[in-house]
Amino acid sequence: MSVRFEDLVLRPKLLLAYKKGGELFFFSAPQPQNPDASSSPVVATYHMKLSFDAYFRRNSGFQISGLDQGLVGLTDQWFLRGSKYSAPVICNPSTGQLFGYDPIDKQVKVLSLSGEPNMVSEEYQIMTLGMGKLFQRMINCGRFLLCNPHFKGICINGVLYYPSVDFPRGTYLLVCFDVRSEKLTFINDDNFIIMVGTMINYNGKLGFLLSVKSDYVDESSTSVNLWVLEDIEKQEWSEHIYVLPHLWKDIVGRASLSFVGMTRANEIVMQPLAYPPTPLYLIYFNIERNTVVRVAIQGMDGSGCAHVKIFLDHVENVKLL
């Protein structure tokens, strides 16, 4: 039986990244499909590394987030003369290129609030990159929002979602930015989940994972909550509660776990909050079969780093753009 190269490249994988010794390392590993207690460990493959001396400031506050089309967003933050600054970088771990690209419209859009970090602004800056050109313009969102690079976002089906704070009301809200139309929609956090839950892609819709109003689970947890944004315009949500199985304590032990995301097979994936264990492992909670299994990841040495960032359903983009 022959396997096409395109099928191997497009098969969703785990993308792993960690910062160590002034460098950022990228690995990928096969994404387990419906793992069970007899599943073998997955083996990570090294992709590339970035030197902080070349692209970032060594003692900066560093953030990493997943983007579309196999790209990763990196944000560097530092203080200079009492002011806080940030600089974004877009990276393709499969090719080592450091810019973004949208194969549909031949462009990528960058949305940012106009102003210094942790300041309030009502203007957005939209930068469009495509065909080697840079276009930028300003829009007024009609609200005074907090500009905080630490607020993590997610892009699903052409809509960028991220949390923010509405001033002077002091209330949390969800910002929804339609990339094509450049329309902004604001959703109030009436359920108090936006700043606590972990944002995920749930079957093409925005979802938030949490447990009893917390962003982590441990051996004392009994269930996981999933909130799904069913309709942006109507601001309608649905809540789903999944009771953890009896083997939960035996599998998790004394570890505290953060949410990584949810696979296309409706499996909630979690990882240890503390320093990466050896070997690194993930917890898969299948909400349909109500099973919990531990999957080990071999082939990478994360010792000495504070945290390993893991992304689900990563599709490698090997095109040189």
Tab-separated table of C-alpha atoms in Angstrom:
chain	number	residue	atom	x	y	z
A	1	MET	CA	0.000	0.000	0.000
A	2	SER	CA	1.413	3.393	-0.975
A	3	VAL	CA	0.946	6.579	1.042
A	4	ARG	CA	0.976	9.966	-0.642
A	5	PHE	CA	3.408	12.583	0.660
A	6	GLU	CA	0.560	15.098	0.830
A	7	ASP	CA	-1.373	12.824	3.199
A	8	LEU	CA	1.603	12.568	5.548
A	9	VAL	CA	2.115	16.337	5.601
A	10	LEU	CA	-1.566	17.190	6.065
A	11	ARG	CA	-2.139	14.655	8.842
A	12	PRO	CA	-2.713	16.597	12.100
A	13	LYS	CA	0.193	16.435	14.531
A	14	LEU	CA	1.207	17.665	17.937
A	15	LEU	CA	3.424	20.757	17.850
A	16	LEU	CA	5.668	21.196	20.884
A	17	ALA	CA	7.838	24.191	21.787
A	18	TYR	CA	9.974	25.111	24.772
A	19	LYS	CA	12.503	27.798	25.707
A	20	LYS	CA	15.866	26.637	27.017
A	21	GLY	CA	19.268	28.272	27.287
A	22	GLY	CA	18.353	31.355	25.283
A	23	GLU	CA	16.855	29.331	22.426
A	24	LEU	CA	13.341	28.270	21.398
A	25	PHE	CA	13.048	24.653	20.210
A	26	PHE	CA	10.263	23.235	18.020
A	27	PHE	CA	9.273	19.549	17.786
A	28	SER	CA	6.334	17.701	16.265
A	29	ALA	CA	4.872	14.287	17.052
A	30	PRO	CA	2.111	12.080	15.629
A	31	GLN	CA	-1.224	12.984	17.177
A	32	PRO	CA	-2.714	9.907	18.880
A	33	GLN	CA	-5.989	8.744	17.385
A	34	ASN	CA	-8.422	7.388	19.986
A	35	PRO	CA	-5.646	6.272	22.389
A	36	ASP	CA	-6.324	3.589	24.995
A	37	ALA	CA	-4.443	1.993	27.886
A	38	SER	CA	-2.373	-0.148	25.483
A	39	SER	CA	-1.304	2.761	23.240
A	40	SER	CA	2.431	3.117	22.623
A	41	PRO	CA	4.321	6.353	23.379
A	42	VAL	CA	4.582	8.827	20.499
A	43	VAL	CA	8.015	9.986	19.340
A	44	ALA	CA	8.732	13.677	18.775
A	45	THR	CA	10.787	14.874	15.801
A	46	TYR	CA	13.039	17.939	15.981
A	47	HIS	CA	12.170	20.771	13.554
A	48	MET	CA	14.098	23.938	14.281
A	49	LYS	CA	15.313	26.382	16.911
A	50	LEU	CA	15.360	30.157	17.171
A	51	SER	CA	18.083	32.077	18.939
A	52	PHE	CA	16.823	34.693	21.367
A	53	ASP	CA	19.980	36.703	20.725
A	54	ALA	CA	18.953	37.037	17.070
A	55	TYR	CA	15.185	37.587	17.365
A	56	PHE	CA	14.301	38.329	20.999
A	57	ARG	CA	15.646	39.862	24.182
A	58	ARG	CA	17.037	37.190	26.466
A	59	ASN	CA	15.353	38.409	29.667
A	60	SER	CA	12.037	39.335	28.096
A	61	GLY	CA	8.542	38.098	28.882
A	62	PHE	CA	7.841	35.646	26.074
A	63	GLN	CA	4.518	34.353	24.732
A	64	ILE	CA	3.710	31.776	22.043
A	65	SER	CA	0.376	31.065	20.375
A	66	GLY	CA	-0.909	28.923	17.515
A	67	LEU	CA	-2.075	30.383	14.213
A	68	ASP	CA	-3.588	28.991	11.005
A	69	GLN	CA	-1.818	27.404	8.017
A	70	GLY	CA	0.909	25.775	10.139
A	71	LEU	CA	2.149	29.115	11.513
A	72	VAL	CA	3.031	30.093	15.074
A	73	GLY	CA	2.819	33.558	16.618
A	74	LEU	CA	5.599	34.710	18.951
A	75	THR	CA	5.489	37.834	21.130
A	76	ASP	CA	8.497	39.369	22.824
A	77	GLN	CA	8.021	41.839	25.715
A	78	TRP	CA	10.534	43.988	27.561
A	79	PHE	CA	10.884	47.122	29.702
A	80	LEU	CA	12.951	50.141	28.673
A	81	ARG	CA	13.224	53.333	30.738
A	82	GLY	CA	10.062	52.534	32.654
A	83	SER	CA	7.952	51.709	29.573
A	84	LYS	CA	6.813	48.261	28.396
A	85	TYR	CA	7.258	47.269	24.744
A	86	SER	CA	6.297	44.245	22.658
A	87	ALA	CA	7.239	42.892	19.228
A	88	PRO	CA	5.368	40.112	17.340
A	89	VAL	CA	7.008	37.519	15.086
A	90	ILE	CA	5.282	34.964	12.844
A	91	CYS	CA	7.159	31.702	12.349
A	92	ASN	CA	6.713	28.556	10.235
A	93	PRO	CA	8.321	25.707	12.268
A	94	SER	CA	8.327	23.403	9.217
A	95	THR	CA	10.458	25.673	7.009
A	96	GLY	CA	12.064	28.073	9.473
A	97	GLN	CA	10.563	31.124	7.757
A	98	LEU	CA	9.607	34.070	9.926
A	99	PHE	CA	6.542	35.596	8.277
A	100	GLY	CA	2.877	34.814	7.675
A	101	TYR	CA	0.907	33.840	4.611
A	102	ASP	CA	-2.729	33.069	3.763
A	103	PRO	CA	-3.008	30.724	0.732
A	104	ILE	CA	-6.632	31.758	0.114
A	105	ASP	CA	-6.321	35.536	-0.144
A	106	LYS	CA	-2.530	35.565	-0.499
A	107	GLN	CA	-2.333	37.690	2.634
A	108	VAL	CA	-2.317	37.696	6.416
A	109	LYS	CA	-3.879	40.322	8.669
A	110	VAL	CA	-2.509	41.496	11.985
A	111	LEU	CA	-4.924	43.150	14.413
A	112	SER	CA	-3.620	45.193	17.332
A	113	LEU	CA	-4.862	47.916	19.645
A	114	SER	CA	-3.166	51.244	19.096
A	115	GLY	CA	-1.232	52.141	22.224
A	116	GLU	CA	1.344	50.876	24.680
A	117	PRO	CA	0.824	47.545	26.502
A	118	ASN	CA	-1.531	47.722	29.501
A	119	MET	CA	-2.905	51.035	28.269
A	120	VAL	CA	-6.475	51.762	27.142
A	121	SER	CA	-7.359	52.602	23.535
A	122	GLU	CA	-10.417	52.732	21.254
A	123	GLU	CA	-8.451	52.454	17.999
A	124	TYR	CA	-7.356	49.281	16.250
A	125	GLN	CA	-4.525	49.013	13.772
A	126	ILE	CA	-5.053	46.519	10.939
A	127	MET	CA	-1.962	45.488	8.991
A	128	THR	CA	-2.368	43.401	5.843
A	129	LEU	CA	0.613	41.565	4.396
A	130	GLY	CA	0.407	40.091	0.927
A	131	MET	CA	2.462	39.768	-2.228
A	132	GLY	CA	5.403	41.455	-0.528
A	133	LYS	CA	3.458	44.613	0.351
A	134	LEU	CA	2.319	46.035	3.666
A	135	PHE	CA	-0.986	47.875	4.051
A	136	GLN	CA	-2.141	49.370	7.321
A	137	ARG	CA	-5.055	51.459	8.470
A	138	MET	CA	-6.796	52.534	11.676
A	139	ILE	CA	-10.381	51.814	12.742
A	140	ASN	CA	-12.367	53.066	15.723
A	141	CYS	CA	-14.018	50.253	17.678
A	142	GLY	CA	-16.271	52.599	19.680
A	143	ARG	CA	-15.080	51.206	23.024
A	144	PHE	CA	-12.126	51.819	25.285
A	145	LEU	CA	-10.382	48.456	25.585
A	146	LEU	CA	-7.332	47.291	27.494
A	147	CYS	CA	-4.272	46.685	25.333
A	148	ASN	CA	-2.660	43.602	26.876
A	149	PRO	CA	-0.417	41.271	24.797
A	150	HIS	CA	-0.871	38.532	27.443
A	151	PHE	CA	-4.521	38.061	26.375
A	152	LYS	CA	-4.413	34.958	24.189
A	153	GLY	CA	-6.593	34.600	21.119
A	154	ILE	CA	-7.666	31.933	18.664
A	155	CYS	CA	-8.680	32.068	14.995
A	156	ILE	CA	-11.513	29.765	13.853
A	157	ASN	CA	-12.977	29.786	10.342
A	158	GLY	CA	-11.810	33.306	9.587
A	159	VAL	CA	-12.874	34.834	12.924
A	160	LEU	CA	-10.309	35.960	15.500
A	161	TYR	CA	-11.466	35.709	19.119
A	162	TYR	CA	-9.692	37.138	22.147
A	163	PRO	CA	-10.633	38.419	25.642
A	164	SER	CA	-10.331	42.025	26.730
A	165	VAL	CA	-11.502	44.494	29.371
A	166	ASP	CA	-14.028	47.259	28.652
A	167	PHE	CA	-13.155	50.565	30.330
A	168	PRO	CA	-14.487	52.493	32.191
A	169	ARG	CA	-17.047	49.743	32.912
A	170	GLY	CA	-14.315	47.420	34.128
A	171	THR	CA	-16.117	44.382	32.654
A	172	TYR	CA	-14.638	41.454	30.736
A	173	LEU	CA	-15.744	40.829	27.165
A	174	LEU	CA	-14.957	38.724	24.120
A	175	VAL	CA	-13.782	40.502	20.973
A	176	CYS	CA	-14.735	38.820	17.666
A	177	PHE	CA	-12.926	40.086	14.550
A	178	ASP	CA	-14.079	38.859	11.124
A	179	VAL	CA	-10.857	38.772	9.094
A	180	ARG	CA	-12.497	39.220	5.670
A	181	SER	CA	-15.054	41.919	6.467
A	182	GLU	CA	-12.974	43.451	9.285
A	183	LYS	CA	-16.158	43.679	11.368
A	184	LEU	CA	-15.833	43.776	15.155
A	185	THR	CA	-18.382	42.175	17.502
A	186	PHE	CA	-18.266	42.355	21.304
A	187	ILE	CA	-19.753	39.718	23.616
A	188	ASN	CA	-20.204	40.363	27.334
A	189	ASP	CA	-18.843	37.785	29.782
A	190	ASP	CA	-22.168	37.141	31.544
A	191	ASN	CA	-21.118	33.584	32.461
A	192	PHE	CA	-17.694	34.578	33.851
A	193	ILE	CA	-15.817	32.138	31.615
A	194	ILE	CA	-13.894	34.300	29.147
A	195	MET	CA	-10.984	35.209	31.433
A	196	VAL	CA	-10.905	31.823	33.197
A	197	GLY	CA	-11.563	29.174	30.563
A	198	THR	CA	-9.139	27.862	27.929
A	199	MET	CA	-10.200	28.769	24.384
A	200	ILE	CA	-10.488	25.850	21.957
A	201	ASN	CA	-11.772	25.009	18.500
A	202	TYR	CA	-14.830	22.824	19.114
A	203	ASN	CA	-15.990	21.434	15.762
A	204	GLY	CA	-15.561	24.810	14.070
A	205	LYS	CA	-17.045	26.817	16.945
A	206	LEU	CA	-15.409	28.709	19.788
A	207	GLY	CA	-15.331	26.759	23.028
A	208	PHE	CA	-14.048	27.343	26.566
A	209	LEU	CA	-12.806	24.528	28.806
A	210	LEU	CA	-12.792	24.925	32.587
A	211	SER	CA	-13.554	23.077	35.802
A	212	VAL	CA	-15.628	24.689	38.577
A	213	LYS	CA	-14.672	28.169	37.380
A	214	SER	CA	-10.978	27.243	37.291
A	215	ASP	CA	-8.506	26.851	34.442
A	216	TYR	CA	-6.988	23.605	35.737
A	217	VAL	CA	-7.971	20.159	37.053
A	218	ASP	CA	-6.444	17.817	39.623
A	219	GLU	CA	-7.238	14.593	41.476
A	220	SER	CA	-10.089	16.286	43.383
A	221	SER	CA	-11.874	17.358	40.188
A	222	THR	CA	-15.087	15.543	39.326
A	223	SER	CA	-16.083	17.092	35.991
A	224	VAL	CA	-15.040	19.305	33.092
A	225	ASN	CA	-17.223	22.114	31.737
A	226	LEU	CA	-17.382	23.052	28.072
A	227	TRP	CA	-19.031	26.308	27.004
A	228	VAL	CA	-19.691	26.698	23.264
A	229	LEU	CA	-20.501	29.955	21.472
A	230	GLU	CA	-23.403	28.838	19.271
A	231	ASP	CA	-24.294	32.206	17.673
A	232	ILE	CA	-22.130	35.339	17.607
A	233	GLU	CA	-24.867	37.800	16.637
A	234	LYS	CA	-27.391	36.451	19.159
A	235	GLN	CA	-24.655	35.863	21.759
A	236	GLU	CA	-26.044	32.407	22.510
A	237	TRP	CA	-24.024	29.883	24.508
A	238	SER	CA	-24.503	26.218	25.360
A	239	GLU	CA	-22.980	24.496	28.399
A	240	HIS	CA	-21.879	20.855	28.536
A	241	ILE	CA	-20.746	19.068	31.707
A	242	TYR	CA	-18.646	15.895	31.405
A	243	VAL	CA	-18.252	13.761	34.551
A	244	LEU	CA	-14.770	12.296	34.962
A	245	PRO	CA	-14.542	8.462	35.230
A	246	HIS	CA	-13.696	6.536	38.406
A	247	LEU	CA	-10.122	5.857	37.221
A	248	TRP	CA	-9.412	9.597	37.067
A	249	LYS	CA	-7.491	9.729	40.373
A	250	ASP	CA	-5.403	6.658	39.533
A	251	ILE	CA	-4.366	8.086	36.149
A	252	VAL	CA	-3.734	11.686	37.252
A	253	GLY	CA	-2.137	11.044	40.652
A	254	ARG	CA	-1.108	14.219	42.462
A	255	ALA	CA	-0.529	16.262	39.310
A	256	SER	CA	-2.353	19.490	38.474
A	257	LEU	CA	-3.258	19.686	34.810
A	258	SER	CA	-3.923	22.555	32.420
A	259	PHE	CA	-6.091	22.245	29.321
A	260	VAL	CA	-4.272	21.889	26.005
A	261	GLY	CA	-7.378	21.704	23.835
A	262	MET	CA	-9.808	19.302	22.225
A	263	THR	CA	-9.122	16.970	19.305
A	264	ARG	CA	-11.366	16.452	16.308
A	265	ALA	CA	-12.354	13.123	17.887
A	266	ASN	CA	-13.827	15.057	20.861
A	267	GLU	CA	-11.038	14.178	23.280
A	268	ILE	CA	-10.088	16.752	25.900
A	269	VAL	CA	-6.297	16.903	26.189
A	270	MET	CA	-4.442	18.048	29.330
A	271	GLN	CA	-0.806	18.416	30.385
A	272	PRO	CA	0.987	18.776	33.762
A	273	LEU	CA	1.190	22.326	35.108
A	274	ALA	CA	4.498	21.848	36.930
A	275	TYR	CA	7.940	21.514	35.361
A	276	PRO	CA	7.795	19.027	32.445
A	277	PRO	CA	8.003	15.447	33.742
A	278	THR	CA	10.366	12.896	32.205
A	279	PRO	CA	9.095	11.527	29.978
A	280	LEU	CA	6.597	14.207	29.038
A	281	TYR	CA	3.004	12.968	28.911
A	282	LEU	CA	-0.522	14.085	28.029
A	283	ILE	CA	-3.869	13.062	29.493
A	284	TYR	CA	-6.640	12.227	27.006
A	285	PHE	CA	-10.237	12.361	28.257
A	286	ASN	CA	-12.652	10.855	25.715
A	287	ILE	CA	-16.032	12.457	26.426
A	288	GLU	CA	-17.942	9.911	24.311
A	289	ARG	CA	-16.437	6.745	25.820
A	290	ASN	CA	-15.842	8.385	29.231
A	291	THR	CA	-12.276	7.070	29.378
A	292	VAL	CA	-9.004	8.622	30.553
A	293	VAL	CA	-5.566	7.506	29.340
A	294	ARG	CA	-2.017	8.758	29.684
A	295	VAL	CA	0.115	9.074	26.537
A	296	ALA	CA	3.893	9.472	26.866
A	297	ILE	CA	5.952	11.630	24.465
A	298	GLN	CA	9.517	10.535	23.776
A	299	GLY	CA	12.347	11.983	21.709
A	300	MET	CA	12.748	15.428	23.290
A	301	ASP	CA	14.559	16.687	26.368
A	302	GLY	CA	12.521	19.375	28.108
A	303	SER	CA	14.491	19.216	31.339
A	304	GLY	CA	15.574	22.589	32.637
A	305	CYS	CA	12.714	24.475	30.962
A	306	ALA	CA	9.776	25.909	32.873
A	307	HIS	CA	7.042	24.827	30.476
A	308	VAL	CA	6.419	22.983	27.204
A	309	LYS	CA	3.814	24.631	24.984
A	310	ILE	CA	1.715	22.083	23.075
A	311	PHE	CA	-0.671	22.646	20.148
A	312	LEU	CA	-3.162	20.125	18.773
A	313	ASP	CA	-4.137	19.502	15.141
A	314	HIS	CA	-1.003	21.174	13.780
A	315	VAL	CA	-0.761	20.763	10.017
A	316	GLU	CA	2.721	21.229	8.612
A	317	ASN	CA	3.110	23.777	5.822
A	318	VAL	CA	6.262	22.832	3.899
A	319	LYS	CA	5.843	25.398	1.129
A	320	LEU	CA	8.556	28.026	0.930
A	321	LEU	CA	6.641	31.281	0.623
